């Protein structure tokens, strides 16, 4: 069965930006986490030490390769817990969840819709060569988090069931998953990131 995965981390975006052109400390720190994270089944892609090290060294030396297959966003499942604080994860069954921004916008969850559809250009300074990578990273600033928390606090989740045709598969069964996401999981992620005083990284992966 197809599934999409959403992982959340409280991070400092400046720390991640500082990776480019940094020293070997990051490489050693990240590589040291692979074993424990893989054993805990928290890594999907960043499991091959040799390939991870090669990609990390491209970043820390500032020699980013725009033609690298898969780009670098797959490293974030390792860098999120290595340089930030894990806030939690969830699994959404089926496909199409990357298109939820359309429903969010219809429900006036504008800040959340903007975040859901906006790709973080990690590790590029400006625009990434691939504007729609997979896995798909989303970065929320503190201002974004404040707006999203306010939107979710006033949102009536009955609208999800009333407007289930807006969901990617137009299926009322998916409404339960979206209600869980909007009423329980995302508020907890947002509060966790705000309590940590930083920003939030959301990473979507799995079946698109």
PDB file of C-alpha atoms in Angstrom:
ATOM      1  CA  UNK A   1       0.000   0.000   0.000  1.00  0.00           C
ATOM      2  CA  UNK A   2       1.295   3.447  -0.904  1.00  0.00           C
ATOM      3  CA  UNK A   3       2.041   5.806   1.964  1.00  0.00           C
ATOM      4  CA  UNK A   4       3.449   9.260   2.539  1.00  0.00           C
ATOM      5  CA  UNK A   5       5.540  10.108   5.593  1.00  0.00           C
ATOM      6  CA  UNK A   6       5.791  13.439   7.349  1.00  0.00           C
ATOM      7  CA  UNK A   7       8.603  14.167   9.799  1.00  0.00           C
ATOM      8  CA  UNK A   8       8.994  17.359  11.824  1.00  0.00           C
ATOM      9  CA  UNK A   9      12.088  18.886  13.423  1.00  0.00           C
ATOM     10  CA  UNK A  10      12.757  22.035  15.407  1.00  0.00           C
ATOM     11  CA  UNK A  11      15.818  23.563  13.788  1.00  0.00           C
ATOM     12  CA  UNK A  12      17.857  26.722  13.437  1.00  0.00           C
ATOM     13  CA  UNK A  13      17.958  27.449   9.715  1.00  0.00           C
ATOM     14  CA  UNK A  14      21.141  29.485  10.110  1.00  0.00           C
ATOM     15  CA  UNK A  15      22.912  26.377  11.406  1.00  0.00           C
ATOM     16  CA  UNK A  16      21.834  24.455   8.304  1.00  0.00           C
ATOM     17  CA  UNK A  17      22.870  27.327   6.038  1.00  0.00           C
ATOM     18  CA  UNK A  18      26.251  27.311   7.753  1.00  0.00           C
ATOM     19  CA  UNK A  19      26.860  23.727   6.700  1.00  0.00           C
ATOM     20  CA  UNK A  20      27.986  24.858   3.254  1.00  0.00           C
ATOM     21  CA  UNK A  21      31.677  25.600   3.421  1.00  0.00           C
ATOM     22  CA  UNK A  22      32.004  24.338   6.999  1.00  0.00           C
ATOM     23  CA  UNK A  23      34.417  21.753   8.423  1.00  0.00           C
ATOM     24  CA  UNK A  24      34.527  18.005   8.969  1.00  0.00           C
ATOM     25  CA  UNK A  25      32.686  18.124  12.301  1.00  0.00           C
ATOM     26  CA  UNK A  26      29.274  17.896  10.625  1.00  0.00           C
ATOM     27  CA  UNK A  27      30.309  14.877   8.585  1.00  0.00           C
ATOM     28  CA  UNK A  28      31.501  13.004  11.670  1.00  0.00           C
ATOM     29  CA  UNK A  29      28.413  13.987  13.679  1.00  0.00           C
ATOM     30  CA  UNK A  30      25.957  12.916  10.989  1.00  0.00           C
ATOM     31  CA  UNK A  31      27.733   9.668  10.142  1.00  0.00           C
ATOM     32  CA  UNK A  32      27.784   8.812  13.831  1.00  0.00           C
ATOM     33  CA  UNK A  33      23.972   8.867  13.920  1.00  0.00           C
ATOM     34  CA  UNK A  34      23.285   6.542  10.986  1.00  0.00           C
ATOM     35  CA  UNK A  35      23.516   3.300  12.961  1.00  0.00           C
ATOM     36  CA  UNK A  36      21.138   4.236  15.777  1.00  0.00           C
ATOM     37  CA  UNK A  37      18.616   5.937  13.476  1.00  0.00           C
ATOM     38  CA  UNK A  38      18.611   3.033  11.020  1.00  0.00           C
ATOM     39  CA  UNK A  39      18.146   0.557  13.867  1.00  0.00           C
ATOM     40  CA  UNK A  40      15.167   2.607  15.071  1.00  0.00           C
ATOM     41  CA  UNK A  41      13.738   2.514  11.504  1.00  0.00           C
ATOM     42  CA  UNK A  42      13.884   6.308  11.218  1.00  0.00           C
ATOM     43  CA  UNK A  43      15.864   6.413   7.970  1.00  0.00           C
ATOM     44  CA  UNK A  44      14.521   5.585   4.528  1.00  0.00           C
ATOM     45  CA  UNK A  45      17.330   6.759   2.277  1.00  0.00           C
ATOM     46  CA  UNK A  46      20.384   7.966   4.190  1.00  0.00           C
ATOM     47  CA  UNK A  47      21.500   4.483   5.200  1.00  0.00           C
ATOM     48  CA  UNK A  48      24.583   3.892   3.011  1.00  0.00           C
ATOM     49  CA  UNK A  49      27.509   5.409   4.875  1.00  0.00           C
ATOM     50  CA  UNK A  50      29.715   5.725   1.802  1.00  0.00           C
ATOM     51  CA  UNK A  51      27.114   7.622  -0.241  1.00  0.00           C
ATOM     52  CA  UNK A  52      26.058   9.774   2.718  1.00  0.00           C
ATOM     53  CA  UNK A  53      29.658  10.766   3.420  1.00  0.00           C
ATOM     54  CA  UNK A  54      30.292  11.605  -0.228  1.00  0.00           C
ATOM     55  CA  UNK A  55      27.192  13.834  -0.427  1.00  0.00           C
ATOM     56  CA  UNK A  56      27.939  15.519   2.901  1.00  0.00           C
ATOM     57  CA  UNK A  57      31.476  16.320   1.827  1.00  0.00           C
ATOM     58  CA  UNK A  58      30.132  17.967  -1.329  1.00  0.00           C
ATOM     59  CA  UNK A  59      28.079  20.225   0.936  1.00  0.00           C
ATOM     60  CA  UNK A  60      30.716  21.081   3.533  1.00  0.00           C
ATOM     61  CA  UNK A  61      33.305  21.820   0.850  1.00  0.00           C
ATOM     62  CA  UNK A  62      30.819  24.014  -1.002  1.00  0.00           C
ATOM     63  CA  UNK A  63      31.113  21.899  -4.140  1.00  0.00           C
ATOM     64  CA  UNK A  64      27.403  21.403  -4.732  1.00  0.00           C
ATOM     65  CA  UNK A  65      26.567  19.373  -7.810  1.00  0.00           C
ATOM     66  CA  UNK A  66      23.375  20.587  -9.565  1.00  0.00           C
ATOM     67  CA  UNK A  67      23.213  17.323 -11.492  1.00  0.00           C
ATOM     68  CA  UNK A  68      23.434  15.066  -8.426  1.00  0.00           C
ATOM     69  CA  UNK A  69      20.707  12.400  -8.725  1.00  0.00           C
ATOM     70  CA  UNK A  70      18.085  13.094  -6.090  1.00  0.00           C
ATOM     71  CA  UNK A  71      19.762  16.313  -5.032  1.00  0.00           C
ATOM     72  CA  UNK A  72      20.551  16.619  -1.330  1.00  0.00           C
ATOM     73  CA  UNK A  73      17.155  16.752   0.381  1.00  0.00           C
ATOM     74  CA  UNK A  74      17.337  13.037   1.204  1.00  0.00           C
ATOM     75  CA  UNK A  75      20.082  13.933   3.702  1.00  0.00           C
ATOM     76  CA  UNK A  76      17.611  15.930   5.799  1.00  0.00           C
ATOM     77  CA  UNK A  77      16.176  12.787   7.393  1.00  0.00           C
ATOM     78  CA  UNK A  78      19.640  12.388   8.923  1.00  0.00           C
ATOM     79  CA  UNK A  79      20.523  16.056   9.440  1.00  0.00           C
ATOM     80  CA  UNK A  80      17.176  16.857  11.072  1.00  0.00           C
ATOM     81  CA  UNK A  81      17.862  14.749  14.171  1.00  0.00           C
ATOM     82  CA  UNK A  82      21.628  15.338  14.017  1.00  0.00           C
ATOM     83  CA  UNK A  83      21.409  19.149  14.064  1.00  0.00           C
ATOM     84  CA  UNK A  84      17.875  19.759  15.301  1.00  0.00           C
ATOM     85  CA  UNK A  85      15.264  18.260  17.620  1.00  0.00           C
ATOM     86  CA  UNK A  86      12.782  15.649  16.329  1.00  0.00           C
ATOM     87  CA  UNK A  87       9.196  16.713  16.992  1.00  0.00           C
ATOM     88  CA  UNK A  88       7.449  13.613  15.704  1.00  0.00           C
ATOM     89  CA  UNK A  89       6.299  11.882  12.564  1.00  0.00           C
ATOM     90  CA  UNK A  90       3.178  10.443  11.002  1.00  0.00           C
ATOM     91  CA  UNK A  91       2.134   8.226   8.131  1.00  0.00           C
ATOM     92  CA  UNK A  92      -0.634   9.128   5.700  1.00  0.00           C
ATOM     93  CA  UNK A  93      -1.973   6.145   3.730  1.00  0.00           C
ATOM     94  CA  UNK A  94      -2.279   6.421  -0.030  1.00  0.00           C
ATOM     95  CA  UNK A  95      -1.014   9.012  -2.469  1.00  0.00           C
ATOM     96  CA  UNK A  96      -1.542  12.646  -3.367  1.00  0.00           C
ATOM     97  CA  UNK A  97      -1.032  14.227   0.061  1.00  0.00           C
ATOM     98  CA  UNK A  98       1.477  16.678  -1.428  1.00  0.00           C
ATOM     99  CA  UNK A  99      -1.551  18.346  -3.051  1.00  0.00           C
ATOM    100  CA  UNK A 100      -3.235  19.146   0.270  1.00  0.00           C
ATOM    101  CA  UNK A 101      -2.312  22.808  -0.137  1.00  0.00           C
ATOM    102  CA  UNK A 102      -5.291  23.167  -2.480  1.00  0.00           C
ATOM    103  CA  UNK A 103      -7.706  22.114   0.282  1.00  0.00           C
ATOM    104  CA  UNK A 104      -5.875  24.207   2.878  1.00  0.00           C
ATOM    105  CA  UNK A 105      -6.257  27.280   0.717  1.00  0.00           C
ATOM    106  CA  UNK A 106      -9.979  26.629   0.214  1.00  0.00           C
ATOM    107  CA  UNK A 107     -10.345  26.486   4.016  1.00  0.00           C
ATOM    108  CA  UNK A 108      -8.481  29.794   4.440  1.00  0.00           C
ATOM    109  CA  UNK A 109      -5.505  28.037   6.037  1.00  0.00           C
ATOM    110  CA  UNK A 110      -3.332  30.335   3.961  1.00  0.00           C
ATOM    111  CA  UNK A 111      -0.081  30.195   5.928  1.00  0.00           C
ATOM    112  CA  UNK A 112      -0.259  26.402   6.070  1.00  0.00           C
ATOM    113  CA  UNK A 113      -1.048  26.188   2.354  1.00  0.00           C
ATOM    114  CA  UNK A 114       1.933  28.411   1.561  1.00  0.00           C
ATOM    115  CA  UNK A 115       4.219  26.210   3.675  1.00  0.00           C
ATOM    116  CA  UNK A 116       2.879  22.967   2.216  1.00  0.00           C
ATOM    117  CA  UNK A 117       3.607  24.057  -1.336  1.00  0.00           C
ATOM    118  CA  UNK A 118       6.893  25.903  -0.737  1.00  0.00           C
ATOM    119  CA  UNK A 119      10.120  23.995  -1.205  1.00  0.00           C
ATOM    120  CA  UNK A 120      13.096  24.842   1.011  1.00  0.00           C
ATOM    121  CA  UNK A 121      16.120  25.228  -1.260  1.00  0.00           C
ATOM    122  CA  UNK A 122      18.521  23.338   1.056  1.00  0.00           C
ATOM    123  CA  UNK A 123      21.494  23.398   0.721  1.00  0.00           C
ATOM    124  CA  UNK A 124      21.501  26.042  -2.006  1.00  0.00           C
ATOM    125  CA  UNK A 125      21.735  29.675  -1.000  1.00  0.00           C
ATOM    126  CA  UNK A 126      18.927  30.810  -3.252  1.00  0.00           C
ATOM    127  CA  UNK A 127      16.941  28.707  -5.697  1.00  0.00           C
ATOM    128  CA  UNK A 128      17.596  24.972  -5.901  1.00  0.00           C
ATOM    129  CA  UNK A 129      18.236  23.405  -9.329  1.00  0.00           C
ATOM    130  CA  UNK A 130      15.236  21.144  -8.699  1.00  0.00           C
ATOM    131  CA  UNK A 131      12.269  23.229  -7.547  1.00  0.00           C
ATOM    132  CA  UNK A 132      10.181  20.119  -6.759  1.00  0.00           C
ATOM    133  CA  UNK A 133      12.492  17.548  -5.187  1.00  0.00           C
ATOM    134  CA  UNK A 134      11.452  14.346  -3.472  1.00  0.00           C
ATOM    135  CA  UNK A 135      11.642  14.079  -0.526  1.00  0.00           C
ATOM    136  CA  UNK A 136      10.132  17.545  -0.227  1.00  0.00           C
ATOM    137  CA  UNK A 137      11.437  19.840   2.550  1.00  0.00           C
ATOM    138  CA  UNK A 138       9.402  22.726   3.966  1.00  0.00           C
ATOM    139  CA  UNK A 139      10.853  25.373   6.279  1.00  0.00           C
ATOM    140  CA  UNK A 140       8.610  27.417   8.585  1.00  0.00           C
ATOM    141  CA  UNK A 141       9.974  30.555  10.228  1.00  0.00           C
ATOM    142  CA  UNK A 142       8.768  31.633  13.679  1.00  0.00           C
ATOM    143  CA  UNK A 143       6.414  34.114  11.978  1.00  0.00           C
ATOM    144  CA  UNK A 144       5.049  31.281   9.803  1.00  0.00           C
ATOM    145  CA  UNK A 145       4.542  29.126  12.892  1.00  0.00           C
ATOM    146  CA  UNK A 146       2.676  31.886  14.715  1.00  0.00           C
ATOM    147  CA  UNK A 147       0.327  32.325  11.759  1.00  0.00           C
ATOM    148  CA  UNK A 148      -0.206  28.582  11.307  1.00  0.00           C
ATOM    149  CA  UNK A 149      -0.962  28.107  15.012  1.00  0.00           C
ATOM    150  CA  UNK A 150      -3.549  30.891  14.891  1.00  0.00           C
ATOM    151  CA  UNK A 151      -5.154  29.420  11.756  1.00  0.00           C
ATOM    152  CA  UNK A 152      -5.390  25.928  13.245  1.00  0.00           C
ATOM    153  CA  UNK A 153      -6.762  27.227  16.551  1.00  0.00           C
ATOM    154  CA  UNK A 154      -9.773  28.811  14.854  1.00  0.00           C
ATOM    155  CA  UNK A 155     -10.314  26.136  12.197  1.00  0.00           C
ATOM    156  CA  UNK A 156     -13.532  24.103  12.385  1.00  0.00           C
ATOM    157  CA  UNK A 157     -12.531  20.525  11.545  1.00  0.00           C
ATOM    158  CA  UNK A 158     -16.120  19.712  10.546  1.00  0.00           C
ATOM    159  CA  UNK A 159     -15.263  21.440   7.272  1.00  0.00           C
ATOM    160  CA  UNK A 160     -12.917  18.571   6.435  1.00  0.00           C
ATOM    161  CA  UNK A 161     -15.827  16.131   6.431  1.00  0.00           C
ATOM    162  CA  UNK A 162     -18.199  18.587   4.760  1.00  0.00           C
ATOM    163  CA  UNK A 163     -15.679  19.307   1.988  1.00  0.00           C
ATOM    164  CA  UNK A 164     -14.005  15.897   1.644  1.00  0.00           C
ATOM    165  CA  UNK A 165     -14.195  16.204  -2.143  1.00  0.00           C
ATOM    166  CA  UNK A 166     -11.413  18.818  -1.832  1.00  0.00           C
ATOM    167  CA  UNK A 167      -9.021  16.149  -0.566  1.00  0.00           C
ATOM    168  CA  UNK A 168      -6.528  14.701  -3.051  1.00  0.00           C
ATOM    169  CA  UNK A 169      -8.505  11.478  -3.536  1.00  0.00           C
ATOM    170  CA  UNK A 170     -11.946  12.994  -2.918  1.00  0.00           C
ATOM    171  CA  UNK A 171     -12.560  10.266  -0.331  1.00  0.00           C
ATOM    172  CA  UNK A 172     -14.370  10.730   2.989  1.00  0.00           C
ATOM    173  CA  UNK A 173     -12.117   8.052   4.511  1.00  0.00           C
ATOM    174  CA  UNK A 174      -9.210  10.485   4.063  1.00  0.00           C
ATOM    175  CA  UNK A 175     -11.062  13.114   6.076  1.00  0.00           C
ATOM    176  CA  UNK A 176     -10.245  11.244   9.304  1.00  0.00           C
ATOM    177  CA  UNK A 177      -6.538  11.332   8.427  1.00  0.00           C
ATOM    178  CA  UNK A 178      -6.647  15.055   7.655  1.00  0.00           C
ATOM    179  CA  UNK A 179      -8.549  15.821  10.854  1.00  0.00           C
ATOM    180  CA  UNK A 180      -5.856  13.938  12.819  1.00  0.00           C
ATOM    181  CA  UNK A 181      -3.196  15.932  10.978  1.00  0.00           C
ATOM    182  CA  UNK A 182      -4.799  19.359  11.535  1.00  0.00           C
ATOM    183  CA  UNK A 183      -6.298  18.891  14.988  1.00  0.00           C
ATOM    184  CA  UNK A 184      -3.587  16.834  16.686  1.00  0.00           C
ATOM    185  CA  UNK A 185      -0.278  16.342  14.928  1.00  0.00           C
ATOM    186  CA  UNK A 186       0.463  19.703  13.304  1.00  0.00           C
ATOM    187  CA  UNK A 187      -0.487  21.757  16.392  1.00  0.00           C
ATOM    188  CA  UNK A 188       1.894  19.592  18.446  1.00  0.00           C
ATOM    189  CA  UNK A 189       4.678  20.043  15.892  1.00  0.00           C
ATOM    190  CA  UNK A 190       4.152  23.810  15.761  1.00  0.00           C
ATOM    191  CA  UNK A 191       4.061  24.176  19.549  1.00  0.00           C
ATOM    192  CA  UNK A 192       7.186  22.049  19.881  1.00  0.00           C
ATOM    193  CA  UNK A 193       9.096  24.190  17.398  1.00  0.00           C
ATOM    194  CA  UNK A 194       7.934  27.439  19.026  1.00  0.00           C
ATOM    195  CA  UNK A 195       8.854  26.154  22.483  1.00  0.00           C
ATOM    196  CA  UNK A 196      12.316  25.336  21.143  1.00  0.00           C
ATOM    197  CA  UNK A 197      12.579  28.965  20.022  1.00  0.00           C
ATOM    198  CA  UNK A 198      13.494  28.168  16.449  1.00  0.00           C
ATOM    199  CA  UNK A 199      12.036  27.236  13.127  1.00  0.00           C
ATOM    200  CA  UNK A 200      10.411  24.044  11.913  1.00  0.00           C
ATOM    201  CA  UNK A 201      11.474  21.674   9.170  1.00  0.00           C
ATOM    202  CA  UNK A 202       8.762  19.436   7.713  1.00  0.00           C
ATOM    203  CA  UNK A 203       9.925  16.655   5.420  1.00  0.00           C
ATOM    204  CA  UNK A 204       7.535  14.761   3.151  1.00  0.00           C
ATOM    205  CA  UNK A 205       8.656  11.428   1.741  1.00  0.00           C
ATOM    206  CA  UNK A 206       7.300   8.071   0.600  1.00  0.00           C
ATOM    207  CA  UNK A 207       4.915   7.511  -2.286  1.00  0.00           C
ATOM    208  CA  UNK A 208       3.984  10.656  -4.165  1.00  0.00           C
TER     209      UNK A 208
END
